Short mmCIF file of C-alpha atoms in Angstrom, two decimals:
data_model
loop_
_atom_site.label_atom_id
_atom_site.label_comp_id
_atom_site.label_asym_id
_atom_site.label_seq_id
_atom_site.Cartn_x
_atom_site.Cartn_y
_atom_site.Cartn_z
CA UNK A 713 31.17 26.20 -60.27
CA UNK A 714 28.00 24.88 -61.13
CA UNK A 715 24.72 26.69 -59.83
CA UNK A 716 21.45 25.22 -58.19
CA UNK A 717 19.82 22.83 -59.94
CA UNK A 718 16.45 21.88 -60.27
CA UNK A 719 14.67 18.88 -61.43
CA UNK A 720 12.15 18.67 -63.75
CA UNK A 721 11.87 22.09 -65.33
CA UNK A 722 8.15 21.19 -65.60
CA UNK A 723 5.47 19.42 -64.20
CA UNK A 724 1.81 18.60 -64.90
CA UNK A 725 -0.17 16.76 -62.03
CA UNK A 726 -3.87 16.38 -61.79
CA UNK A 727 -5.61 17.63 -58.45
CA UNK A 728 -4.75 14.41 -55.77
CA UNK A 729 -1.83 13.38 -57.27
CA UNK A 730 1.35 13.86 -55.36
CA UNK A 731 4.44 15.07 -56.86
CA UNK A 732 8.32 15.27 -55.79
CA UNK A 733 10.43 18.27 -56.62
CA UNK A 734 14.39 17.52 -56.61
CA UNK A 735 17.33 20.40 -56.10
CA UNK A 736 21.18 19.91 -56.15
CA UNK A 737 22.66 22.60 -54.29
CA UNK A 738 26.22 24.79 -55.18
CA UNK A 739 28.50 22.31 -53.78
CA UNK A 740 29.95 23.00 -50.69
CA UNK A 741 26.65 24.71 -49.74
CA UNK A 742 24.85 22.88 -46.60
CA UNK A 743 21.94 25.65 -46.16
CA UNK A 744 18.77 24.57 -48.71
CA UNK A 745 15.70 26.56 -49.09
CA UNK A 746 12.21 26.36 -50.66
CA UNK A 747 10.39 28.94 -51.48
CA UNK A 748 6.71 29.03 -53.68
CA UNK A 749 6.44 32.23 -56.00
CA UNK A 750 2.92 32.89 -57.37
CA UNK A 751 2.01 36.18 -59.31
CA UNK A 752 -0.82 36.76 -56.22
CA UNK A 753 1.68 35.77 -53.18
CA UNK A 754 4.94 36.70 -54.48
CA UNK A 755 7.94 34.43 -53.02
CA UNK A 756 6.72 32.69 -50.03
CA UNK A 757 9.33 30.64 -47.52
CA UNK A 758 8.64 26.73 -47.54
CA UNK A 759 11.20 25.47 -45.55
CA UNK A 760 14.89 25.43 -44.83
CA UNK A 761 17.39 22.37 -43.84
CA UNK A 762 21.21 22.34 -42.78
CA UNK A 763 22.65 19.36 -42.68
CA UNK A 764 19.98 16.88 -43.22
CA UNK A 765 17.85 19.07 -40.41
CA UNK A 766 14.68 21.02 -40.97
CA UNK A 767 15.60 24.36 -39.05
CA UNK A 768 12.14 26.12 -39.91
CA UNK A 769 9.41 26.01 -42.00
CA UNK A 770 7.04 28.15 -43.17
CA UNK A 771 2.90 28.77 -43.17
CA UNK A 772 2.21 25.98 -44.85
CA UNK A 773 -0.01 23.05 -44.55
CA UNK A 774 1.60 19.59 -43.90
CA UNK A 775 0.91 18.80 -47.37
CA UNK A 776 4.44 20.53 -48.38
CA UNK A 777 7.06 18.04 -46.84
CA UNK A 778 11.00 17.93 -47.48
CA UNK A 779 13.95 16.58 -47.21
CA UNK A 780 17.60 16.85 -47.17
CA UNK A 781 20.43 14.42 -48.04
CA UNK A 782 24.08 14.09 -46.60
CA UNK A 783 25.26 15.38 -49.82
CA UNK A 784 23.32 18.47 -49.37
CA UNK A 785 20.98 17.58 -52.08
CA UNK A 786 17.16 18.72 -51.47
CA UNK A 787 13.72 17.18 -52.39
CA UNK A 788 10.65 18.34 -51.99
CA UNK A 789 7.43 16.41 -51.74
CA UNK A 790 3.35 18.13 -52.04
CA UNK A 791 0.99 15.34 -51.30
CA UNK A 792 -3.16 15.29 -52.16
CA UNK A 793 -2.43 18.49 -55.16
CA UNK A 794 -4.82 20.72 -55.02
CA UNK A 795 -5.30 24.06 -57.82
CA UNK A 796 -3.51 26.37 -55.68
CA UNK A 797 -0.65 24.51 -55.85
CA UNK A 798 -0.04 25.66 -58.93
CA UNK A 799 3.39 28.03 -58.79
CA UNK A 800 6.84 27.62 -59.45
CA UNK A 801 8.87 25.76 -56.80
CA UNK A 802 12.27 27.38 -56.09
CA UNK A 803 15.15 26.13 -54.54
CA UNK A 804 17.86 28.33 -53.38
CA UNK A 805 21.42 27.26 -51.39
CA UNK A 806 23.49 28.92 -49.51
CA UNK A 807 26.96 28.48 -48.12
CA UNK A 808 26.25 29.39 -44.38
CA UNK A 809 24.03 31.31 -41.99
CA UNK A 810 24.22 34.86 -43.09
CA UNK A 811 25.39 33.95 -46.41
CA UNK A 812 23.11 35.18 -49.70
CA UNK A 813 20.56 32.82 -51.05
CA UNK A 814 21.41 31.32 -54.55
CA UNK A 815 18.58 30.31 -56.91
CA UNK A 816 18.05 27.33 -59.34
CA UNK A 817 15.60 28.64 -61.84
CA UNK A 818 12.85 26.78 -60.80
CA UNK A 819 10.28 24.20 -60.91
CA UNK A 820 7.08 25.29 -62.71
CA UNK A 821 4.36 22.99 -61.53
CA UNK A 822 0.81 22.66 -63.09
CA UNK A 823 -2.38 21.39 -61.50
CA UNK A 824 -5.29 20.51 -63.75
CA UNK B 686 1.00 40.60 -42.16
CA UNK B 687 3.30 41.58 -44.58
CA UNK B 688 6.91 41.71 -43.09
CA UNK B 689 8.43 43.58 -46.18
CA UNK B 690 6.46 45.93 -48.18
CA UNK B 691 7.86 46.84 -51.43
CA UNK B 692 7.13 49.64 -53.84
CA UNK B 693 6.11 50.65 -56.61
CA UNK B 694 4.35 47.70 -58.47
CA UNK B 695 5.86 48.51 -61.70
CA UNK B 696 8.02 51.26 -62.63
CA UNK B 697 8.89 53.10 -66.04
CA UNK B 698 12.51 54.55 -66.79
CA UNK B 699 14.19 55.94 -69.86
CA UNK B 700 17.08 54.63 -70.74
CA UNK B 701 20.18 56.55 -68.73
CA UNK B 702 17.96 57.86 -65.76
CA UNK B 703 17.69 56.60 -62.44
CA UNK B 704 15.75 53.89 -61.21
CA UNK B 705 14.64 54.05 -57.48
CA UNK B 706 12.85 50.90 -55.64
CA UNK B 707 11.82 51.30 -51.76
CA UNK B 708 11.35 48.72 -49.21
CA UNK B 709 10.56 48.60 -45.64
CA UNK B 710 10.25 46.12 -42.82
CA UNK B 711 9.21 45.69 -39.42
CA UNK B 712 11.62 43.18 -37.88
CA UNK B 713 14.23 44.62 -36.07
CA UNK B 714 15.96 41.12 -35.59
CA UNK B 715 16.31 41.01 -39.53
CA UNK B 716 20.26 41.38 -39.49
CA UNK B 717 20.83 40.88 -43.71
CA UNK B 718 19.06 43.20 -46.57
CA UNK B 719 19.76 41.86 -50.49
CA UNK B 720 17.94 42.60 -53.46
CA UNK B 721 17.78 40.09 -56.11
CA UNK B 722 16.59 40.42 -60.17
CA UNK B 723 14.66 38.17 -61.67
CA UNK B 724 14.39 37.38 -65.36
CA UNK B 725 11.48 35.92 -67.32
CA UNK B 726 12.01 32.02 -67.00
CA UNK B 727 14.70 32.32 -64.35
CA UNK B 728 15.43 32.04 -60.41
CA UNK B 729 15.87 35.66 -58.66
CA UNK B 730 19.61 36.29 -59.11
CA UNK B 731 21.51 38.07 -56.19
CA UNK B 732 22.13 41.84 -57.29
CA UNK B 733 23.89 44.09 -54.10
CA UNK B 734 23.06 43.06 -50.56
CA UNK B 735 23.74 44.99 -47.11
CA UNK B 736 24.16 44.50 -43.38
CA UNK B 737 22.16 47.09 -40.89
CA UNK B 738 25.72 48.53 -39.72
CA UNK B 739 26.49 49.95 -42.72
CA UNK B 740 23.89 53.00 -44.55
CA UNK B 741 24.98 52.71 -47.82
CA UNK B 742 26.86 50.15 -50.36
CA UNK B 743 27.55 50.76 -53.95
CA UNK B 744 28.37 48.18 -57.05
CA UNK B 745 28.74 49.28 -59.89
CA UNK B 746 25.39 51.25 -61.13
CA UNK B 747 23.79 49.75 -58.07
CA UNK B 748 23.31 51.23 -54.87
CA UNK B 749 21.67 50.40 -51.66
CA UNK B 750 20.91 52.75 -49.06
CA UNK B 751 19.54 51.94 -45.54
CA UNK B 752 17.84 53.48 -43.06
CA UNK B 753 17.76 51.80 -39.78
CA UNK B 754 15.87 54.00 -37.69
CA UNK B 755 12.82 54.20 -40.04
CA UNK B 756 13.23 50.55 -41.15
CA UNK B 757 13.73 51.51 -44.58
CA UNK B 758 16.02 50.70 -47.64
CA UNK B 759 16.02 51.24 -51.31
CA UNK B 760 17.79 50.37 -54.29
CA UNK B 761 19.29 52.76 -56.79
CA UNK B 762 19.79 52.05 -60.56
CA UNK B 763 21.97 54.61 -61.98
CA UNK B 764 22.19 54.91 -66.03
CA UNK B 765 19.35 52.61 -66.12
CA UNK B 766 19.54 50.26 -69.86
CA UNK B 767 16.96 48.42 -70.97
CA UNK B 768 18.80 45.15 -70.28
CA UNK B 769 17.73 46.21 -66.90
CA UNK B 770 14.00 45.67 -67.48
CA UNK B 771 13.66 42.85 -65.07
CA UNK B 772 11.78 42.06 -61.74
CA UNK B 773 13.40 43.22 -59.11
CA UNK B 774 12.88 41.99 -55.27
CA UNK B 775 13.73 43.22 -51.73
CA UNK B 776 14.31 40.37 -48.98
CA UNK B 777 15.32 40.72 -45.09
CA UNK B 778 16.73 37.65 -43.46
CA UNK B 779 15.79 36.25 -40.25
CA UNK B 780 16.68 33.03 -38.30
CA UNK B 781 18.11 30.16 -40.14
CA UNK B 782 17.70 31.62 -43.59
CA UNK B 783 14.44 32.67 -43.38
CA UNK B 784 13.77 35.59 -45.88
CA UNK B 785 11.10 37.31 -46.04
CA UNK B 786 10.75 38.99 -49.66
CA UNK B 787 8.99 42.03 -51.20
CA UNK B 788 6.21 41.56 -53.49
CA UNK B 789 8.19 42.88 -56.16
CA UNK B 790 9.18 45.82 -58.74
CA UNK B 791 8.84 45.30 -62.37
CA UNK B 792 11.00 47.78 -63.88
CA UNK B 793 10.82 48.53 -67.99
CA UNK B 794 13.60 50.83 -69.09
CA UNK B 795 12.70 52.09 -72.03
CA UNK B 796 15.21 52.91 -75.03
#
């Protein structure tokens, strides 16, 4: 079975610039979930959608948006960059509430 | 505020001895406890994970034990190998798939 996968590997954006981050979950898997990781903040919760819905989201400004599709697949969108946007992106599925989170390896995004 | 605090930072093992992480939380309501490694250049990869019923669960060198009443859980690496030396994480689950994660343990086995 294929695992989460996450489109482009890389990015480089200049501050203002918007950028859109794309995951394809494990099929089968309806639960997706982003999460930022910086070395200073660790892994911090974005958001998380089941079927097509947004059922939370995290501290973030409105900046960070998402969406889901009805084939489960996931994109993220960060509007007006700004430096501390610089992280790596993660996307992690899962097959249902209470089920683990599985990771895609990430999204490494660069602001200059 | 910091709803899972993790420690150590970093953490130095020789090769064959144990390899002890701690975590604890605040959240009662959290209801599902994994720890995941992470690589250099990869996603966090689910290691051992445990429900607050249950005090202790075991796979392979890897052990979790929990402590409900203090709000405390920690991961044991027996034999620790140097293909160990990773980045390990804590995480505790909340509504709808909401984890909250450690700030994480870099752990360097030495040979």
């Amino acid at each position: 079975k294929a695992g989460v996968t996450q489109t482009p590997r890389y990015l480089i954006k200049t501050r203002g610039q918007q950028v859109t981050l794309s995951c394809s979950p494990i099929s089968g898997h309806r639960s997706v979930s982003w999460y930022q990781q910086t070395p200073g903040q660790g892994l911090q919760f974005l958001f998380e959608y089941f079927s097509e819905t947004q059922r939370n989201k995290g501290n973030f400004p409105g900046r960070f948006s998402g969406r889901q599709f009805s084939n489960s697949r996931s994109e993220m969108n960060v509007s007006t960059l700004e430096l501390g946007d610089s992280a790596l992106y993660l996307c992690a599925s899962s097959l249902e509430d209470n089920s683990p989170l599985h990771f895609g390896n990430g999204t490494r995004l660069t602001v200059t | 505020q910091q709803q899972v605090k993790q420690s150590p930072q970093s953490l130095i093992v020789q090769k064959g001895g144990i390899s002890i992480i701690n975590c604890a939380y605040e959240n009662t309501a959290f209801d599902y406890f994994p720890w995941y490694q992470q690589f250099p250049g990869k996603g966090p990869a689910l290691l051992i994970a445990i429900r607050p019923d249950v005090s202790e669960k075991k796979e392979g060198r890897f052990t979790i034990s929990f402590n409900k009443s203090a709000k405390q859980f920690s991961l044991h690496i027996m034999d620790s190998q140097p293909g160990d030396s990773a980045t390990y994480f804590c995480a505790a689950k909340g509504g709808f798939n909401k984890f909250y994660f450690g700030s994480g343990t870099k752990l360097n086995v030495k040979p």
